[in-house]
mmCIF file of C-alpha atoms in Angstrom:
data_model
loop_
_atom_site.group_PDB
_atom_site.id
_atom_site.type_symbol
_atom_site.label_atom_id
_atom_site.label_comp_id
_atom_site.label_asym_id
_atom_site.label_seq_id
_atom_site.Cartn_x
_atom_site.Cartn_y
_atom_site.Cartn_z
ATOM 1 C CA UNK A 3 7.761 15.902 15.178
ATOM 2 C CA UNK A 4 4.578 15.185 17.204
ATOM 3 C CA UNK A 5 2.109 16.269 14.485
ATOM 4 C CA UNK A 6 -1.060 14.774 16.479
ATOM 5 C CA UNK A 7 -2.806 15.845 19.418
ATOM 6 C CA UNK A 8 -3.084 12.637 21.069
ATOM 7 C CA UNK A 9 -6.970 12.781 22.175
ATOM 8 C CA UNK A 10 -6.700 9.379 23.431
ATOM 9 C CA UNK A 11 -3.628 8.472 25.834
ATOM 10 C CA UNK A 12 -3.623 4.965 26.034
ATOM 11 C CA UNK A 13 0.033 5.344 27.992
ATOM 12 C CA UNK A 14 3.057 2.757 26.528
ATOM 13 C CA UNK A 15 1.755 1.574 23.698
ATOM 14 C CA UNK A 16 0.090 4.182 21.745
ATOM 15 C CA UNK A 17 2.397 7.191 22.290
ATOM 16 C CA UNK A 18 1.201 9.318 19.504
ATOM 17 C CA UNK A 19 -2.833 8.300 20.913
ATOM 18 C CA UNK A 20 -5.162 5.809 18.626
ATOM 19 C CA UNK A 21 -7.486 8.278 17.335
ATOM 20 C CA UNK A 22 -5.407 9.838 14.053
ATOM 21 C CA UNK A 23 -4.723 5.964 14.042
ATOM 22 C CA UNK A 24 -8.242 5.141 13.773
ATOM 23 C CA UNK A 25 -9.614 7.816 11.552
ATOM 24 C CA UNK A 26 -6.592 7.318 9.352
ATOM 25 C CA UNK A 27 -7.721 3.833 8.621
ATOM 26 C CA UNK A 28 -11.747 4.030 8.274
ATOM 27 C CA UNK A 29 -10.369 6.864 5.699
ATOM 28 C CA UNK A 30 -7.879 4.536 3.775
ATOM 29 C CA UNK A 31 -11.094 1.700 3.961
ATOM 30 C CA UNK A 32 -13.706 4.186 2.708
ATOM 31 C CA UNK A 33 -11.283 5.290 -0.231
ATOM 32 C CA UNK A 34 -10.767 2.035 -0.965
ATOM 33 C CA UNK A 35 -14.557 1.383 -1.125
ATOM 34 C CA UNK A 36 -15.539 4.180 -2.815
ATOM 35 C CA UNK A 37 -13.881 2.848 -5.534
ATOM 36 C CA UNK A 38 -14.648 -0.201 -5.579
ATOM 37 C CA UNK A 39 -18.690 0.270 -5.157
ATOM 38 C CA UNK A 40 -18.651 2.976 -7.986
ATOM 39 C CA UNK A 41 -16.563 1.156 -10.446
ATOM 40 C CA UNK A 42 -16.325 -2.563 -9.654
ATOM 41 C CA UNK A 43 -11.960 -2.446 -9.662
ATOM 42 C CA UNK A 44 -10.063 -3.382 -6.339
ATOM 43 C CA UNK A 45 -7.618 -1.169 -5.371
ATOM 44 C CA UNK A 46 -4.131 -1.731 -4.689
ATOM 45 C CA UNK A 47 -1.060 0.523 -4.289
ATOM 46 C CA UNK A 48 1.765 -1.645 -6.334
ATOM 47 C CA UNK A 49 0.616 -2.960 -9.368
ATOM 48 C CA UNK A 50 1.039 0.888 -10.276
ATOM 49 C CA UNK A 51 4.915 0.595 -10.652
ATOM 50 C CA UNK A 52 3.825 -1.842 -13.600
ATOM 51 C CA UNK A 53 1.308 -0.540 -15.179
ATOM 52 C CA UNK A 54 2.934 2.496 -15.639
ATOM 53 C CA UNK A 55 6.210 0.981 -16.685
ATOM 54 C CA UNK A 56 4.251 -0.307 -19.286
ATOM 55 C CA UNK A 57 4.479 3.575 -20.632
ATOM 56 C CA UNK A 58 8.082 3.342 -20.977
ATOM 57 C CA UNK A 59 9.334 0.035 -21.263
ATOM 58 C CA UNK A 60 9.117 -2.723 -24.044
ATOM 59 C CA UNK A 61 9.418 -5.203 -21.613
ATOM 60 C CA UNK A 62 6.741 -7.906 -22.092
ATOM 61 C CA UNK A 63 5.823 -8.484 -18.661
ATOM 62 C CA UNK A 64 4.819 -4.863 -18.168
ATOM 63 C CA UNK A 65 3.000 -4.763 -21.816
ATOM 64 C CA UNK A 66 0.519 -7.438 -20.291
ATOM 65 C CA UNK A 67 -3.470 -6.789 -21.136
ATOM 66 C CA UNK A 68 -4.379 -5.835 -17.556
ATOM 67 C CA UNK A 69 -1.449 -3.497 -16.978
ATOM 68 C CA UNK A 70 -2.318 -1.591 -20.269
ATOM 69 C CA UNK A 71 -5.566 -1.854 -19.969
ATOM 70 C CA UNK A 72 -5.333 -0.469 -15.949
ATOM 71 C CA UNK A 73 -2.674 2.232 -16.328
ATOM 72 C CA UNK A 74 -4.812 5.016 -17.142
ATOM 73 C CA UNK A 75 -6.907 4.501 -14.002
ATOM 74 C CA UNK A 76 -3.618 3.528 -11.672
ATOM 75 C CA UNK A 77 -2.246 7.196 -12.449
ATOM 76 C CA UNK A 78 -5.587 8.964 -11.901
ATOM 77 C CA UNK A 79 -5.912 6.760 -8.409
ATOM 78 C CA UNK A 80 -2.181 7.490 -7.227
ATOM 79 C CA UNK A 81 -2.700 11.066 -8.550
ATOM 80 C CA UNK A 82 -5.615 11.170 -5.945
ATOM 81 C CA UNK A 83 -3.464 9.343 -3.404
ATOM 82 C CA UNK A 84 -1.391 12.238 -3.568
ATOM 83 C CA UNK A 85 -3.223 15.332 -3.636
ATOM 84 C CA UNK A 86 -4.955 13.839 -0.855
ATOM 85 C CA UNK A 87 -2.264 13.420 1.228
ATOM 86 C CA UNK A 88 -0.911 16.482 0.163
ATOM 87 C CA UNK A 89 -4.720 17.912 1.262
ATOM 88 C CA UNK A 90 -4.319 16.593 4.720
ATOM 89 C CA UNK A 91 -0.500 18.181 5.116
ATOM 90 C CA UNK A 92 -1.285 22.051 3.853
ATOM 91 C CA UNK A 93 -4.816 22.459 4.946
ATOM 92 C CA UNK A 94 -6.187 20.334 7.087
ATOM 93 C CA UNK A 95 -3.601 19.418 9.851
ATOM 94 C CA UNK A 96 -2.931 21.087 12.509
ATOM 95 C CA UNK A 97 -0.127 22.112 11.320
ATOM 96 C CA UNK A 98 0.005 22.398 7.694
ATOM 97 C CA UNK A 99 3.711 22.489 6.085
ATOM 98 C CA UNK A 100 6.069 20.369 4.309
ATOM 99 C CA UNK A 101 7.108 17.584 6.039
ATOM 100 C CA UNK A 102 10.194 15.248 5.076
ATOM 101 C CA UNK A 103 11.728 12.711 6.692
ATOM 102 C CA UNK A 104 15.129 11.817 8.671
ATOM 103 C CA UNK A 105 15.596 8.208 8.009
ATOM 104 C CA UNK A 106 18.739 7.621 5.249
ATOM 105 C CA UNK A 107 18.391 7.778 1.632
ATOM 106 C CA UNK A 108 20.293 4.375 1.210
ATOM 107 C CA UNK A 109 17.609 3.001 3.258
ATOM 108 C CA UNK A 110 14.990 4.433 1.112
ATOM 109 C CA UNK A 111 16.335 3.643 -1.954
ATOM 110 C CA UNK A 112 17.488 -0.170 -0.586
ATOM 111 C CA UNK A 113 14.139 -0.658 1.400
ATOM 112 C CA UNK A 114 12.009 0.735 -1.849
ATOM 113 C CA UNK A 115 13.999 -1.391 -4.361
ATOM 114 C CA UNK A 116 13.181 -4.670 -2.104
ATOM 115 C CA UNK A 117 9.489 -3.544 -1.741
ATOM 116 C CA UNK A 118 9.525 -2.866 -5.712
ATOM 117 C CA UNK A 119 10.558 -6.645 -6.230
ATOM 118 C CA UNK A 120 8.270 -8.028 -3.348
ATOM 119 C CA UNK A 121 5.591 -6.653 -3.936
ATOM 120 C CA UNK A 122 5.245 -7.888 -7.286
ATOM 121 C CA UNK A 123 6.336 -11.058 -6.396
ATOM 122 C CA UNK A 124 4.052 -11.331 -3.718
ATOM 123 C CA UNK A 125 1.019 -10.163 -6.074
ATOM 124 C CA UNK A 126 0.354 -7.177 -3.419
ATOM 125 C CA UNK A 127 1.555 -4.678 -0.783
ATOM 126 C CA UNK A 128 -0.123 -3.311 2.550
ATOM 127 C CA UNK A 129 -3.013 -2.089 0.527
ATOM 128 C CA UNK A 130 -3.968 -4.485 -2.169
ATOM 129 C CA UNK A 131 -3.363 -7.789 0.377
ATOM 130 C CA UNK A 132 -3.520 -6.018 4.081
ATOM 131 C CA UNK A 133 -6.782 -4.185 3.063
ATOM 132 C CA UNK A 134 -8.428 -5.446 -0.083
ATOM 133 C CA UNK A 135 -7.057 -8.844 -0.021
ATOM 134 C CA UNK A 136 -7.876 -9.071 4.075
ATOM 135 C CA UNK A 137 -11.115 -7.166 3.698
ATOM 136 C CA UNK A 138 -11.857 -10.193 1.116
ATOM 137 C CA UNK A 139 -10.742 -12.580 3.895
ATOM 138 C CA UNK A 140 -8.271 -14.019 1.422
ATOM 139 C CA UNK A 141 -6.088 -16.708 2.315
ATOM 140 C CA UNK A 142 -3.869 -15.925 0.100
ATOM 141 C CA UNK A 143 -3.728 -12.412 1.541
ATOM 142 C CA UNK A 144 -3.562 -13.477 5.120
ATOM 143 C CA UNK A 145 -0.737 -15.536 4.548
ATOM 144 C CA UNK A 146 1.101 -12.853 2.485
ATOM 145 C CA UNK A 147 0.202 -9.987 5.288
ATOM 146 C CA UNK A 148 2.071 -12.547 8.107
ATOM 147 C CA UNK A 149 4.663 -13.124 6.142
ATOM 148 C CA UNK A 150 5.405 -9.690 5.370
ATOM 149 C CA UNK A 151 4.796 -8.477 8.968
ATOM 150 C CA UNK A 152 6.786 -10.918 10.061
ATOM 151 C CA UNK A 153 9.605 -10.238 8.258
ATOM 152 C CA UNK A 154 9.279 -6.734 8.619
ATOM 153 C CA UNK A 155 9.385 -6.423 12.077
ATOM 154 C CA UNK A 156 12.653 -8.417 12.126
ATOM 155 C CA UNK A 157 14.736 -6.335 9.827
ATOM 156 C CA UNK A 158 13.278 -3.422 12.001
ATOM 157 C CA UNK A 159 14.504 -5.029 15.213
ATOM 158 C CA UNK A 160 17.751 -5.912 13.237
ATOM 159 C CA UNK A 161 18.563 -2.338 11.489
ATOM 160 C CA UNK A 162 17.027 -0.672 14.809
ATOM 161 C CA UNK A 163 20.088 -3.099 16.944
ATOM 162 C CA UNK A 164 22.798 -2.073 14.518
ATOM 163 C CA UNK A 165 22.077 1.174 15.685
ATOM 164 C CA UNK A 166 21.028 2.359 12.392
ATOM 165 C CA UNK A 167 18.883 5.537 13.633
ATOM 166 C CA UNK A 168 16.554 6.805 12.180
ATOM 167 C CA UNK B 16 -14.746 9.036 -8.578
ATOM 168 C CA UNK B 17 -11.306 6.752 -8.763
ATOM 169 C CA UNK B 18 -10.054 10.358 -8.335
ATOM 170 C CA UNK B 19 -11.941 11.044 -5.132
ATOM 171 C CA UNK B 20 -11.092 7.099 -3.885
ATOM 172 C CA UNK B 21 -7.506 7.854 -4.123
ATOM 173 C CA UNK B 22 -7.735 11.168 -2.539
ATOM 174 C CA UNK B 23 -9.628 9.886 0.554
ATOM 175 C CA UNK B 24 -7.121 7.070 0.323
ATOM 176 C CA UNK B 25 -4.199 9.487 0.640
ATOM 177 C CA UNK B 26 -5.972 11.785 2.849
ATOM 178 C CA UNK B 27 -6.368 8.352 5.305
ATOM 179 C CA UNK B 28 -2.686 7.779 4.628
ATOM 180 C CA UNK B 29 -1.706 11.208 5.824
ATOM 181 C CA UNK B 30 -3.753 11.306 8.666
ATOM 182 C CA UNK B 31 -2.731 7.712 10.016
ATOM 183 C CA UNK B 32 0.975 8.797 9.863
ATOM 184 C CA UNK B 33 1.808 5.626 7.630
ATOM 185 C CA UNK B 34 3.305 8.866 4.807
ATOM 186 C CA UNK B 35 5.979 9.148 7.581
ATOM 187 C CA UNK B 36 8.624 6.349 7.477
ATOM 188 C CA UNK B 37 9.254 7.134 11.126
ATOM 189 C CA UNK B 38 6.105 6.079 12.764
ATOM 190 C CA UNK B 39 6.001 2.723 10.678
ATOM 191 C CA UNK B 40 9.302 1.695 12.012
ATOM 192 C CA UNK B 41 8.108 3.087 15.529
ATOM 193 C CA UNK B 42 5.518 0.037 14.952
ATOM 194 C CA UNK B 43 7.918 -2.366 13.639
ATOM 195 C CA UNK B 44 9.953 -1.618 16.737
ATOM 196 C CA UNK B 45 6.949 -1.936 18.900
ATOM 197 C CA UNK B 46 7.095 1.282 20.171
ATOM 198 C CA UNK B 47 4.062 2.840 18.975
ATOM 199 C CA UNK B 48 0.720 0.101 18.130
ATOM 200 C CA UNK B 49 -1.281 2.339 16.322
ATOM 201 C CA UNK B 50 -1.003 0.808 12.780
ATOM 202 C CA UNK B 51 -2.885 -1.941 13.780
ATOM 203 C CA UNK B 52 -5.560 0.784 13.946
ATOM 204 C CA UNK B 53 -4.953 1.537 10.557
ATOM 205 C CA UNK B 54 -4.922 -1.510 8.803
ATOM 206 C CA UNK B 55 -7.387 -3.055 10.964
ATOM 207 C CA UNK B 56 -10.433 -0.022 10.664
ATOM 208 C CA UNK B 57 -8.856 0.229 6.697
ATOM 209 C CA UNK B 58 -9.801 -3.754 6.241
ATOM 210 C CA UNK B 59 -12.861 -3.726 8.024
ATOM 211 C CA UNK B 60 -14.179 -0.915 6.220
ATOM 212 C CA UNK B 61 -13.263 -2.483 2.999
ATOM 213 C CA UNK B 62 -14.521 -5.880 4.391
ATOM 214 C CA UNK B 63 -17.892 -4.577 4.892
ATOM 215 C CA UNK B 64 -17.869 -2.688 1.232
ATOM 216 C CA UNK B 65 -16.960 -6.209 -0.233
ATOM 217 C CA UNK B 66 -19.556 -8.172 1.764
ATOM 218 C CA UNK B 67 -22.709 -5.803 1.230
ATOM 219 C CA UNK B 68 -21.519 -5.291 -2.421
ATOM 220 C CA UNK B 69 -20.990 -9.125 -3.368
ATOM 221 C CA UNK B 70 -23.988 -10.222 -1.741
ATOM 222 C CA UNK B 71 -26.524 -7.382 -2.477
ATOM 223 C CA UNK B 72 -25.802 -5.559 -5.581
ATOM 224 C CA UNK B 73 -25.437 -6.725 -8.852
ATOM 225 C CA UNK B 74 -22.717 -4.236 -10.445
ATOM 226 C CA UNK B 75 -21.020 -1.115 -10.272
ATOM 227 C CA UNK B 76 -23.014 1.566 -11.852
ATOM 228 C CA UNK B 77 -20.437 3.561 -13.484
ATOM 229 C CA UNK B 78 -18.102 0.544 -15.603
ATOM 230 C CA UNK B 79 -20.978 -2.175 -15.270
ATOM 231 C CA UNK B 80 -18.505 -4.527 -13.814
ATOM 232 C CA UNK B 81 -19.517 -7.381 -11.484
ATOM 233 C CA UNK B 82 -18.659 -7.389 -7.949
ATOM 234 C CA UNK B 83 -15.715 -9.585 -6.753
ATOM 235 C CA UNK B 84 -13.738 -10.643 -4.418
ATOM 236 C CA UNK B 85 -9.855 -9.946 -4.050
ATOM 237 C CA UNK B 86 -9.474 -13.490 -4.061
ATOM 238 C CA UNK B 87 -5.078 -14.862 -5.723
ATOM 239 C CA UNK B 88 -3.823 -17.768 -6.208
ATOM 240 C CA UNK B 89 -2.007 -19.298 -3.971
ATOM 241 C CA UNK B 90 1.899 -20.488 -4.507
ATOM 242 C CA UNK B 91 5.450 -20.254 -3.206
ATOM 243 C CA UNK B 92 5.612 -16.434 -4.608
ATOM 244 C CA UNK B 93 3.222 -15.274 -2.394
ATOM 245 C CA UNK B 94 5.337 -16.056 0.607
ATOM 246 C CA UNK B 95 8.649 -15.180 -1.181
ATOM 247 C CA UNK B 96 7.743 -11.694 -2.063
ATOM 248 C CA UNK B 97 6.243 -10.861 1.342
ATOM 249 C CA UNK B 98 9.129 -12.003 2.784
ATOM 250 C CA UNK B 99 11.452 -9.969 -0.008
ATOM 251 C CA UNK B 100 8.411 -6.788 0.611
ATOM 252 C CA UNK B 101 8.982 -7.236 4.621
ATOM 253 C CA UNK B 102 12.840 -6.842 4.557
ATOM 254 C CA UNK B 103 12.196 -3.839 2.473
ATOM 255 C CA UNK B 104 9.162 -2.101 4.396
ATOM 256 C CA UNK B 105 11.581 -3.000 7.751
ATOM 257 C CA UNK B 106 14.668 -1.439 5.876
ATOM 258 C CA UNK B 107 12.558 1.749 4.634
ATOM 259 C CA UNK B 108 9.141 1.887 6.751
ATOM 260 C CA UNK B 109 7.756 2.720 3.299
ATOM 261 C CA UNK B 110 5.458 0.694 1.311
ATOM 262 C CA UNK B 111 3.682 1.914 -2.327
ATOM 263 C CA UNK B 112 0.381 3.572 -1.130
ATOM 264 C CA UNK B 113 2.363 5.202 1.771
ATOM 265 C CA UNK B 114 5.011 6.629 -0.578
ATOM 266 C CA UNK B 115 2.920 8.462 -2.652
ATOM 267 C CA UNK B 116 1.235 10.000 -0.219
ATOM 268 C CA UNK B 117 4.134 10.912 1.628
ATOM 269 C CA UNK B 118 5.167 13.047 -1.885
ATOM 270 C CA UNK B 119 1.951 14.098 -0.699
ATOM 271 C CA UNK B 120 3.287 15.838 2.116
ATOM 272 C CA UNK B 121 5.724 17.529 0.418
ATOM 273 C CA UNK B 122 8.558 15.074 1.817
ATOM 274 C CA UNK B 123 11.011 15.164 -1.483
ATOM 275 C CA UNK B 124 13.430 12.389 -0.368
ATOM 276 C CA UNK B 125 11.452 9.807 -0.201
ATOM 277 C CA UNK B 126 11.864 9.879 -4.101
ATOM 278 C CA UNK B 127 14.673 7.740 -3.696
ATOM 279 C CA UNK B 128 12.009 5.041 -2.160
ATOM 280 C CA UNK B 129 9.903 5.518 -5.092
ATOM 281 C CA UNK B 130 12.777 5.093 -7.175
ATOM 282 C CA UNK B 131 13.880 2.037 -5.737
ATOM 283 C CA UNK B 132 10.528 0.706 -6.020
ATOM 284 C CA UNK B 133 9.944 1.018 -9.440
ATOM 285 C CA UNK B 134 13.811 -0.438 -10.244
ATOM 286 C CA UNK B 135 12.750 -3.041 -8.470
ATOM 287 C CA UNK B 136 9.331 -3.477 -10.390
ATOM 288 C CA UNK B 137 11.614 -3.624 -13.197
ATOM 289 C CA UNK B 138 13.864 -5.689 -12.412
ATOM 290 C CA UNK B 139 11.567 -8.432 -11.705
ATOM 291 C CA UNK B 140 9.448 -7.484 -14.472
ATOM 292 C CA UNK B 141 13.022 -7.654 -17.056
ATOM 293 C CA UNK B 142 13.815 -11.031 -15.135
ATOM 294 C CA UNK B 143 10.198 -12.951 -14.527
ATOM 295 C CA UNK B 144 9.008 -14.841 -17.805
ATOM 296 C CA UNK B 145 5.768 -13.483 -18.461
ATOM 297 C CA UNK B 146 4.381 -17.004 -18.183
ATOM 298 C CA UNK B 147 4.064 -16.756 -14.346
ATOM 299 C CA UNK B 148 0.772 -15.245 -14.608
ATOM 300 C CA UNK B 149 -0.637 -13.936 -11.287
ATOM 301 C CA UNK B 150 -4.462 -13.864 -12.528
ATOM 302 C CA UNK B 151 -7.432 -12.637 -10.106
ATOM 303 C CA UNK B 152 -9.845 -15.234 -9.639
ATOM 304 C CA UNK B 153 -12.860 -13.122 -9.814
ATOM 305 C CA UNK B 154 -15.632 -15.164 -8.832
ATOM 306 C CA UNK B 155 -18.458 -13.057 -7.428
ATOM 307 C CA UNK B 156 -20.224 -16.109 -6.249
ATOM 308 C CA UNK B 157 -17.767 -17.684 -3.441
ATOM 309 C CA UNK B 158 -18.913 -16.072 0.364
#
């Protein structure tokens, strides 16, 4: 499951190369910019599962102005998150195809229910805090991005010592 | 052109490899460095967007809103959801942006991580008074 050529051997540390690395990010910045600069909103990744809960669910919290007022552009943002992965995987790459992955579904599910509550918490995820909120050299969203990293990293170690694999 | 953002947002997502749980817990388990790569060119890019764009332009031309900064409030929540959000991206290597695109890629079972997420939206949407307010202070004027 090597998917990238890596142009750039850096040896240890960077087995897969920086450069999909690299482009990958300036691409996941520009998106985010070209948003913002055209329209004024900030983009983030989680406030999504709200906003379009909102659709379905009579729950106050989720009926809030700014998550009705927001929804229609959250789908239309994670609709283009999607197709443009999903441009990347069957036409672009390398190697286009379907790709899905190994690690368990109880992980998934577990790991996605815990992001589902944290990030919501936490006002943000990797993109609203670790780029927008960063980018914005928030403190708020620098203390939020070490936390989370933090943590992160030692479940990872944890789950990875358990032998849980992948 | 919130269309075309998100697509060159997923595109970036694809390309980085953060749509594949695998190489996020490769980082976690410092085995592979790259996502520093990713966040870091992501949030400079955005950085300079948010600098040149509070500073030199007045407001976006197609919703006439004024430029701001991504600038929360501060309290205990913001450390006790990334911690919750950490345990889950370390359990899952998936966070929102990178699930979506990874149903980008065609990889079907990582609708159980978008399933968990949005239980767990709900749940702490069905539990959280909606007096906790997390409100953007959008103030266009603070460097």
């Amino acid at each position: 499951m090597e998917p990238f050529t890596p142009l750039l051997a850096l040896g240890d540390p960077f087995p897969r190369g920086v450069v999909p690395y690299l482009i990958g990010g300036l691409l996941v910045g520009l998106g985010a910019s070209v948003v913002y600069l055209s329209t004024g909103i900030i983009a983030g990744a989680s406030t999504f599962l709200e906003s379009t809960l909102s659709y379905v669910s009579n729950v106050d919290r989720f009926n809030r102005f700014k998550y009705r007022q927001s929804r229609g552009w959250r789908l239309v943002f994670t609709a283009g998150i999607v197709s443009g992965a999903a441009l990347w995987a069957f036409v672009l790459a390398p190697d286009p195809g379907i790709w899905t992955t190994r690690v368990e579904w109880w992980r998934l599910l577990g790991g996605g229910f815990l992001v589902g509550v944290g990030t919501r918490l936490g006002k943000g995820c990797t993109s609203g805090h670790g780029v927008c909120g960063v980018g914005s050299l928030s403190n708020t969203s620098l203390v939020n991005v070490a936390t989370f990293m933090t943590f992160a990293i030692g479940t990872a170690q944890i789950v990875q010592a358990l032998g849980v694999s992948p | 052109m919130i269309y075309v953002g998100g697509l060159i947002f997923g595109l970036g997502l694809a390309v980085s490899g953060m749509a594949k749980p695998e190489i996020v817990l490769d980082f976690l388990q410092f085995e592979d460095f790259g996502l520093l790569f990713v966040m870091g060119g992501a949030a400079v890019v955005s950085g300079v967007a948010f600098a040149v764009a509070t500073r030199y332009l007045d407001r976006a031309p197609l919703t006439a809103r004024e430029y701001a900064r991504r600038v929360k409030e501060f309290d205990r929540n913001v450390v006790l959801g990334g911690a919750v959000f950490g345990v889950g991206w370390g359990l899952s290597g998936i966070c929102p942006g990178a699930a979506y695109a990874s149903f980008g890629v065609g990889n079907y079972p990582i609708l159980w991580a978008i399933a968990g997420m949005f239980l767990g939206a709900y749940a702490q949407g069905y539990v959280r008074p909606t007096s906790t307010d997390d409100t953007t202070t959008a103030d266009a004027t603070t460097r």
